[in-house]
Amino acid sequence: MTPEMPSKTRNGSERGFILPEDKLTLEQRALRVLCRIMLGWSLLSFIVDEATLLVTQTPLFLMLENPGMLFEFVSASMLPALSFIANIAYAFLGFIGARTPSKITPFFAIAFLSAMLGGWDLASKISLGTAGVSYVVEVAFVIATACIAWQVKKTTYPKDWYERKEAAKMRRKEAKKRAKAQRRREAKR
Protein backbone atom coordinates (compact mmCIF):
# COMPACT_ATOMS: atom_id res chain seq x y z
CA MET A 1 0.00 0.00 0.00
CA THR A 2 1.45 3.34 -1.01
CA PRO A 3 0.84 6.37 1.17
CA GLU A 4 -1.17 8.05 -1.61
CA MET A 5 -3.61 5.18 -2.13
CA PRO A 6 -6.28 4.23 0.39
CA SER A 7 -6.30 0.63 1.50
CA LYS A 8 -9.03 -1.75 0.40
CA THR A 9 -11.40 -3.64 2.62
CA ARG A 10 -10.53 -7.06 4.00
CA ASN A 11 -11.90 -9.01 1.05
CA GLY A 12 -9.91 -6.91 -1.43
CA SER A 13 -12.91 -5.56 -3.30
CA GLU A 14 -13.01 -2.10 -4.78
CA ARG A 15 -16.03 -1.16 -2.65
CA GLY A 16 -15.52 0.48 0.69
CA PHE A 17 -12.21 2.31 0.81
CA ILE A 18 -10.82 2.59 4.32
CA LEU A 19 -8.80 5.76 4.53
CA PRO A 20 -5.66 5.94 6.67
CA GLU A 21 -5.74 8.36 9.61
CA ASP A 22 -3.64 11.01 7.87
CA LYS A 23 -5.90 10.97 4.77
CA LEU A 24 -9.16 11.77 6.57
CA THR A 25 -10.76 15.07 5.62
CA LEU A 26 -11.76 17.71 8.14
CA GLU A 27 -15.40 16.64 7.85
CA GLN A 28 -14.54 13.01 8.54
CA ARG A 29 -12.51 13.94 11.59
CA ALA A 30 -15.29 16.21 12.85
CA LEU A 31 -17.82 13.41 12.39
CA ARG A 32 -15.60 11.03 14.36
CA VAL A 33 -15.31 13.56 17.19
CA LEU A 34 -19.09 14.06 17.25
CA CYS A 35 -19.60 10.29 17.33
CA ARG A 36 -17.21 10.00 20.27
CA ILE A 37 -19.18 12.70 22.06
CA MET A 38 -22.36 10.77 21.25
CA LEU A 39 -20.91 7.59 22.75
CA GLY A 40 -19.91 9.36 25.94
CA TRP A 41 -23.20 11.23 26.19
CA SER A 42 -25.27 8.09 25.67
CA LEU A 43 -23.29 6.18 28.31
CA LEU A 44 -23.55 9.04 30.80
CA SER A 45 -27.25 9.49 30.07
CA PHE A 46 -27.92 5.77 30.52
CA ILE A 47 -26.06 5.62 33.84
CA VAL A 48 -27.79 8.74 35.20
CA ASP A 49 -31.26 7.64 34.02
CA GLU A 50 -30.91 4.17 35.50
CA ALA A 51 -29.43 5.46 38.76
CA THR A 52 -32.19 8.04 39.09
CA LEU A 53 -34.82 5.42 38.40
CA LEU A 54 -33.26 3.02 40.87
CA VAL A 55 -32.85 5.56 43.66
CA THR A 56 -36.07 7.56 43.35
CA GLN A 57 -38.71 5.08 42.24
CA THR A 58 -37.65 1.71 43.55
CA PRO A 59 -36.62 0.79 47.08
CA LEU A 60 -33.65 -1.49 46.45
CA PHE A 61 -34.11 -3.57 49.59
CA LEU A 62 -37.73 -4.44 48.65
CA MET A 63 -37.11 -5.16 44.98
CA LEU A 64 -35.75 -8.69 45.41
CA GLU A 65 -38.60 -9.76 47.70
CA ASN A 66 -41.39 -8.32 45.56
CA PRO A 67 -41.45 -9.67 41.95
CA GLY A 68 -44.04 -7.08 40.91
CA MET A 69 -41.72 -4.27 41.94
CA LEU A 70 -38.81 -5.90 40.09
CA PHE A 71 -40.96 -6.18 36.96
CA GLU A 72 -42.00 -2.54 37.32
CA PHE A 73 -38.34 -1.49 37.55
CA VAL A 74 -37.36 -3.57 34.51
CA SER A 75 -40.26 -2.23 32.45
CA ALA A 76 -39.47 1.37 33.46
CA SER A 77 -35.79 0.91 32.61
CA MET A 78 -36.51 -0.37 29.08
CA LEU A 79 -36.87 3.10 27.56
CA PRO A 80 -33.44 4.32 28.75
CA ALA A 81 -31.91 0.99 27.67
CA LEU A 82 -33.44 1.20 24.18
CA SER A 83 -32.36 4.83 23.89
CA PHE A 84 -28.83 3.81 24.88
CA ILE A 85 -28.75 1.03 22.28
CA ALA A 86 -30.07 3.36 19.56
CA ASN A 87 -27.50 6.05 20.39
CA ILE A 88 -24.66 3.50 20.39
CA ALA A 89 -25.80 2.15 17.00
CA TYR A 90 -26.02 5.72 15.66
CA ALA A 91 -22.50 6.51 16.87
CA PHE A 92 -21.00 3.31 15.45
CA LEU A 93 -22.64 3.90 12.07
CA GLY A 94 -21.07 7.36 12.17
CA PHE A 95 -17.64 5.88 12.96
CA ILE A 96 -17.95 3.42 10.08
CA GLY A 97 -19.13 6.15 7.69
CA ALA A 98 -16.38 8.55 8.70
CA ARG A 99 -13.67 5.94 8.25
CA THR A 100 -15.15 4.34 5.09
CA PRO A 101 -16.93 7.09 3.14
CA SER A 102 -18.72 4.70 0.78
CA LYS A 103 -20.56 3.24 3.79
CA ILE A 104 -21.92 6.52 5.18
CA THR A 105 -25.31 6.20 3.50
CA PRO A 106 -27.11 4.38 6.38
CA PHE A 107 -25.76 6.88 8.90
CA PHE A 108 -26.69 9.79 6.64
CA ALA A 109 -30.24 8.46 6.19
CA ILE A 110 -30.76 8.07 9.94
CA ALA A 111 -29.11 11.43 10.70
CA PHE A 112 -31.18 13.23 8.06
CA LEU A 113 -34.42 11.69 9.30
CA SER A 114 -33.52 12.45 12.94
CA ALA A 115 -32.57 16.03 12.08
CA MET A 116 -35.76 16.58 10.13
CA LEU A 117 -38.04 15.15 12.83
CA GLY A 118 -36.04 16.79 15.61
CA GLY A 119 -36.21 20.17 13.92
CA TRP A 120 -39.94 19.81 13.45
CA ASP A 121 -40.41 18.80 17.09
CA LEU A 122 -38.17 21.64 18.24
CA ALA A 123 -40.19 24.16 16.21
CA SER A 124 -43.41 22.90 17.83
CA LYS A 125 -41.88 23.01 21.32
CA ILE A 126 -40.59 26.55 20.73
CA SER A 127 -44.02 27.67 19.53
CA LEU A 128 -45.60 26.15 22.63
CA GLY A 129 -42.89 27.60 24.87
CA THR A 130 -41.82 24.24 26.26
CA ALA A 131 -38.38 23.86 24.65
CA GLY A 132 -35.56 23.45 27.12
CA VAL A 133 -31.94 24.35 26.53
CA SER A 134 -30.79 20.71 26.71
CA TYR A 135 -33.30 19.71 24.03
CA VAL A 136 -32.18 22.57 21.77
CA VAL A 137 -28.55 21.45 22.16
CA GLU A 138 -29.51 17.83 21.43
CA VAL A 139 -31.37 18.75 18.23
CA ALA A 140 -28.55 21.09 17.15
CA PHE A 141 -26.11 18.20 17.68
CA VAL A 142 -28.18 15.88 15.48
CA ILE A 143 -28.53 18.55 12.79
CA ALA A 144 -24.75 19.13 12.90
CA THR A 145 -24.05 15.41 12.45
CA ALA A 146 -26.48 15.30 9.50
CA CYS A 147 -24.80 18.30 7.84
CA ILE A 148 -21.33 16.88 8.34
CA ALA A 149 -22.47 13.46 7.09
CA TRP A 150 -23.78 15.18 3.95
CA GLN A 151 -20.38 16.81 3.43
CA VAL A 152 -18.61 13.48 3.89
CA LYS A 153 -21.02 11.78 1.49
CA LYS A 154 -20.65 14.56 -1.07
CA THR A 155 -16.90 15.02 -1.10
CA THR A 156 -15.23 11.71 -0.41
CA TYR A 157 -15.34 9.78 -3.63
CA PRO A 158 -12.00 8.30 -4.72
CA LYS A 159 -10.17 10.53 -7.19
CA ASP A 160 -10.60 8.05 -10.05
CA TRP A 161 -14.27 7.31 -9.32
CA TYR A 162 -15.60 8.80 -12.55
CA GLU A 163 -12.96 7.07 -14.68
CA ARG A 164 -13.69 3.71 -13.04
CA LYS A 165 -17.42 4.22 -13.57
CA GLU A 166 -16.92 4.97 -17.26
CA ALA A 167 -14.55 2.01 -17.66
CA ALA A 168 -17.13 -0.29 -16.06
CA LYS A 169 -19.77 1.05 -18.44
CA MET A 170 -17.49 0.36 -21.43
CA ARG A 171 -16.77 -3.19 -20.15
CA ARG A 172 -20.52 -3.86 -19.91
CA LYS A 173 -21.06 -2.60 -23.47
CA GLU A 174 -18.20 -4.76 -24.75
CA ALA A 175 -19.57 -7.81 -22.90
CA LYS A 176 -23.00 -7.23 -24.46
CA LYS A 177 -21.42 -6.94 -27.93
CA ARG A 178 -19.46 -10.18 -27.41
CA ALA A 179 -22.56 -11.99 -26.18
CA LYS A 180 -24.58 -10.72 -29.15
CA ALA A 181 -21.85 -11.82 -31.58
CA GLN A 182 -21.68 -15.22 -29.86
CA ARG A 183 -25.45 -15.68 -30.21
CA ARG A 184 -25.24 -14.77 -33.93
CA ARG A 185 -22.46 -17.30 -34.48
CA GLU A 186 -24.45 -20.00 -32.70
CA ALA A 187 -27.58 -19.11 -34.70
CA LYS A 188 -25.68 -19.49 -38.00
CA ARG A 189 -24.54 -23.03 -37.13
Tab-separated table of C-alpha atoms in Angstrom:
chain	number	residue	atom	x	y	z
A	1	MET	CA	0.000	0.000	0.000
A	2	THR	CA	1.445	3.337	-1.013
A	3	PRO	CA	0.837	6.374	1.172
A	4	GLU	CA	-1.171	8.046	-1.612
A	5	MET	CA	-3.612	5.184	-2.133
A	6	PRO	CA	-6.284	4.234	0.390
A	7	SER	CA	-6.304	0.628	1.496
A	8	LYS	CA	-9.030	-1.753	0.405
A	9	THR	CA	-11.403	-3.644	2.617
A	10	ARG	CA	-10.531	-7.064	3.996
A	11	ASN	CA	-11.904	-9.010	1.053
A	12	GLY	CA	-9.909	-6.906	-1.435
A	13	SER	CA	-12.907	-5.561	-3.304
A	14	GLU	CA	-13.008	-2.096	-4.785
A	15	ARG	CA	-16.027	-1.163	-2.651
A	16	GLY	CA	-15.515	0.485	0.690
A	17	PHE	CA	-12.206	2.306	0.806
A	18	ILE	CA	-10.817	2.591	4.325
A	19	LEU	CA	-8.799	5.759	4.529
A	20	PRO	CA	-5.661	5.940	6.669
A	21	GLU	CA	-5.745	8.355	9.607
A	22	ASP	CA	-3.642	11.008	7.868
A	23	LYS	CA	-5.901	10.971	4.765
A	24	LEU	CA	-9.161	11.771	6.570
A	25	THR	CA	-10.763	15.068	5.623
A	26	LEU	CA	-11.762	17.708	8.142
A	27	GLU	CA	-15.399	16.639	7.853
A	28	GLN	CA	-14.537	13.007	8.536
A	29	ARG	CA	-12.506	13.943	11.595
A	30	ALA	CA	-15.294	16.210	12.849
A	31	LEU	CA	-17.816	13.407	12.391
A	32	ARG	CA	-15.596	11.026	14.360
A	33	VAL	CA	-15.312	13.562	17.194
A	34	LEU	CA	-19.089	14.056	17.247
A	35	CYS	CA	-19.599	10.292	17.332
A	36	ARG	CA	-17.206	10.001	20.275
A	37	ILE	CA	-19.181	12.703	22.056
A	38	MET	CA	-22.364	10.773	21.245
A	39	LEU	CA	-20.914	7.592	22.746
A	40	GLY	CA	-19.912	9.365	25.936
A	41	TRP	CA	-23.198	11.235	26.192
A	42	SER	CA	-25.273	8.090	25.670
A	43	LEU	CA	-23.294	6.178	28.307
A	44	LEU	CA	-23.551	9.036	30.798
A	45	SER	CA	-27.254	9.488	30.075
A	46	PHE	CA	-27.923	5.773	30.521
A	47	ILE	CA	-26.063	5.623	33.844
A	48	VAL	CA	-27.792	8.744	35.195
A	49	ASP	CA	-31.262	7.644	34.023
A	50	GLU	CA	-30.912	4.168	35.497
A	51	ALA	CA	-29.427	5.458	38.756
A	52	THR	CA	-32.193	8.045	39.091
A	53	LEU	CA	-34.818	5.417	38.403
A	54	LEU	CA	-33.262	3.016	40.873
A	55	VAL	CA	-32.853	5.563	43.660
A	56	THR	CA	-36.071	7.558	43.346
A	57	GLN	CA	-38.708	5.083	42.235
A	58	THR	CA	-37.647	1.712	43.550
A	59	PRO	CA	-36.616	0.792	47.078
A	60	LEU	CA	-33.654	-1.487	46.450
A	61	PHE	CA	-34.106	-3.570	49.587
A	62	LEU	CA	-37.730	-4.443	48.649
A	63	MET	CA	-37.111	-5.164	44.978
A	64	LEU	CA	-35.753	-8.685	45.406
A	65	GLU	CA	-38.605	-9.756	47.703
A	66	ASN	CA	-41.391	-8.324	45.557
A	67	PRO	CA	-41.453	-9.671	41.950
A	68	GLY	CA	-44.041	-7.081	40.907
A	69	MET	CA	-41.718	-4.268	41.943
A	70	LEU	CA	-38.814	-5.895	40.087
A	71	PHE	CA	-40.961	-6.184	36.959
A	72	GLU	CA	-41.998	-2.537	37.316
A	73	PHE	CA	-38.341	-1.485	37.547
A	74	VAL	CA	-37.361	-3.573	34.514
A	75	SER	CA	-40.255	-2.232	32.450
A	76	ALA	CA	-39.472	1.365	33.460
A	77	SER	CA	-35.787	0.910	32.608
A	78	MET	CA	-36.513	-0.371	29.083
A	79	LEU	CA	-36.871	3.102	27.558
A	80	PRO	CA	-33.438	4.317	28.746
A	81	ALA	CA	-31.909	0.994	27.670
A	82	LEU	CA	-33.438	1.196	24.184
A	83	SER	CA	-32.355	4.827	23.891
A	84	PHE	CA	-28.827	3.815	24.879
A	85	ILE	CA	-28.749	1.029	22.277
A	86	ALA	CA	-30.074	3.355	19.562
A	87	ASN	CA	-27.499	6.048	20.385
A	88	ILE	CA	-24.660	3.499	20.386
A	89	ALA	CA	-25.797	2.153	17.000
A	90	TYR	CA	-26.021	5.722	15.660
A	91	ALA	CA	-22.495	6.513	16.868
A	92	PHE	CA	-20.999	3.313	15.453
A	93	LEU	CA	-22.641	3.902	12.075
A	94	GLY	CA	-21.073	7.363	12.166
A	95	PHE	CA	-17.644	5.875	12.957
A	96	ILE	CA	-17.953	3.424	10.079
A	97	GLY	CA	-19.130	6.147	7.694
A	98	ALA	CA	-16.375	8.553	8.705
A	99	ARG	CA	-13.670	5.940	8.250
A	100	THR	CA	-15.150	4.345	5.095
A	101	PRO	CA	-16.932	7.091	3.135
A	102	SER	CA	-18.722	4.704	0.778
A	103	LYS	CA	-20.556	3.244	3.790
A	104	ILE	CA	-21.918	6.524	5.177
A	105	THR	CA	-25.312	6.196	3.496
A	106	PRO	CA	-27.111	4.377	6.375
A	107	PHE	CA	-25.765	6.882	8.897
A	108	PHE	CA	-26.695	9.788	6.641
A	109	ALA	CA	-30.244	8.462	6.193
A	110	ILE	CA	-30.757	8.075	9.941
A	111	ALA	CA	-29.107	11.430	10.700
A	112	PHE	CA	-31.183	13.226	8.058
A	113	LEU	CA	-34.423	11.686	9.300
A	114	SER	CA	-33.522	12.447	12.939
A	115	ALA	CA	-32.567	16.026	12.077
A	116	MET	CA	-35.763	16.584	10.132
A	117	LEU	CA	-38.045	15.153	12.828
A	118	GLY	CA	-36.043	16.788	15.614
A	119	GLY	CA	-36.210	20.174	13.917
A	120	TRP	CA	-39.936	19.809	13.446
A	121	ASP	CA	-40.411	18.797	17.090
A	122	LEU	CA	-38.171	21.640	18.236
A	123	ALA	CA	-40.191	24.159	16.205
A	124	SER	CA	-43.407	22.900	17.835
A	125	LYS	CA	-41.876	23.014	21.317
A	126	ILE	CA	-40.588	26.548	20.733
A	127	SER	CA	-44.018	27.673	19.526
A	128	LEU	CA	-45.605	26.148	22.633
A	129	GLY	CA	-42.892	27.603	24.865
A	130	THR	CA	-41.821	24.238	26.264
A	131	ALA	CA	-38.378	23.856	24.650
A	132	GLY	CA	-35.557	23.454	27.123
A	133	VAL	CA	-31.937	24.348	26.535
A	134	SER	CA	-30.788	20.711	26.711
A	135	TYR	CA	-33.299	19.706	24.034
A	136	VAL	CA	-32.179	22.567	21.771
A	137	VAL	CA	-28.551	21.447	22.158
A	138	GLU	CA	-29.509	17.834	21.432
A	139	VAL	CA	-31.374	18.748	18.231
A	140	ALA	CA	-28.549	21.086	17.151
A	141	PHE	CA	-26.114	18.204	17.683
A	142	VAL	CA	-28.182	15.875	15.478
A	143	ILE	CA	-28.525	18.554	12.795
A	144	ALA	CA	-24.752	19.127	12.898
A	145	THR	CA	-24.053	15.407	12.446
A	146	ALA	CA	-26.479	15.296	9.503
A	147	CYS	CA	-24.802	18.301	7.839
A	148	ILE	CA	-21.330	16.875	8.341
A	149	ALA	CA	-22.473	13.458	7.085
A	150	TRP	CA	-23.776	15.184	3.954
A	151	GLN	CA	-20.380	16.813	3.427
A	152	VAL	CA	-18.606	13.481	3.886
A	153	LYS	CA	-21.017	11.784	1.489
A	154	LYS	CA	-20.652	14.559	-1.068
A	155	THR	CA	-16.901	15.024	-1.103
A	156	THR	CA	-15.232	11.712	-0.412
A	157	TYR	CA	-15.339	9.779	-3.632
A	158	PRO	CA	-12.004	8.299	-4.725
A	159	LYS	CA	-10.173	10.528	-7.192
A	160	ASP	CA	-10.598	8.054	-10.046
A	161	TRP	CA	-14.265	7.314	-9.318
A	162	TYR	CA	-15.602	8.804	-12.555
A	163	GLU	CA	-12.964	7.067	-14.681
A	164	ARG	CA	-13.685	3.708	-13.045
A	165	LYS	CA	-17.417	4.223	-13.567
A	166	GLU	CA	-16.919	4.967	-17.264
A	167	ALA	CA	-14.546	2.012	-17.661
A	168	ALA	CA	-17.130	-0.295	-16.064
A	169	LYS	CA	-19.772	1.050	-18.442
A	170	MET	CA	-17.492	0.355	-21.427
A	171	ARG	CA	-16.774	-3.187	-20.151
A	172	ARG	CA	-20.519	-3.857	-19.906
A	173	LYS	CA	-21.055	-2.602	-23.474
A	174	GLU	CA	-18.196	-4.765	-24.751
A	175	ALA	CA	-19.572	-7.807	-22.902
A	176	LYS	CA	-22.998	-7.230	-24.455
A	177	LYS	CA	-21.422	-6.942	-27.930
A	178	ARG	CA	-19.460	-10.175	-27.411
A	179	ALA	CA	-22.562	-11.990	-26.175
A	180	LYS	CA	-24.575	-10.721	-29.147
A	181	ALA	CA	-21.849	-11.822	-31.577
A	182	GLN	CA	-21.679	-15.220	-29.860
A	183	ARG	CA	-25.446	-15.678	-30.211
A	184	ARG	CA	-25.245	-14.771	-33.927
A	185	ARG	CA	-22.456	-17.304	-34.475
A	186	GLU	CA	-24.453	-20.001	-32.696
A	187	ALA	CA	-27.584	-19.109	-34.701
A	188	LYS	CA	-25.676	-19.491	-38.003
A	189	ARG	CA	-24.544	-23.031	-37.130
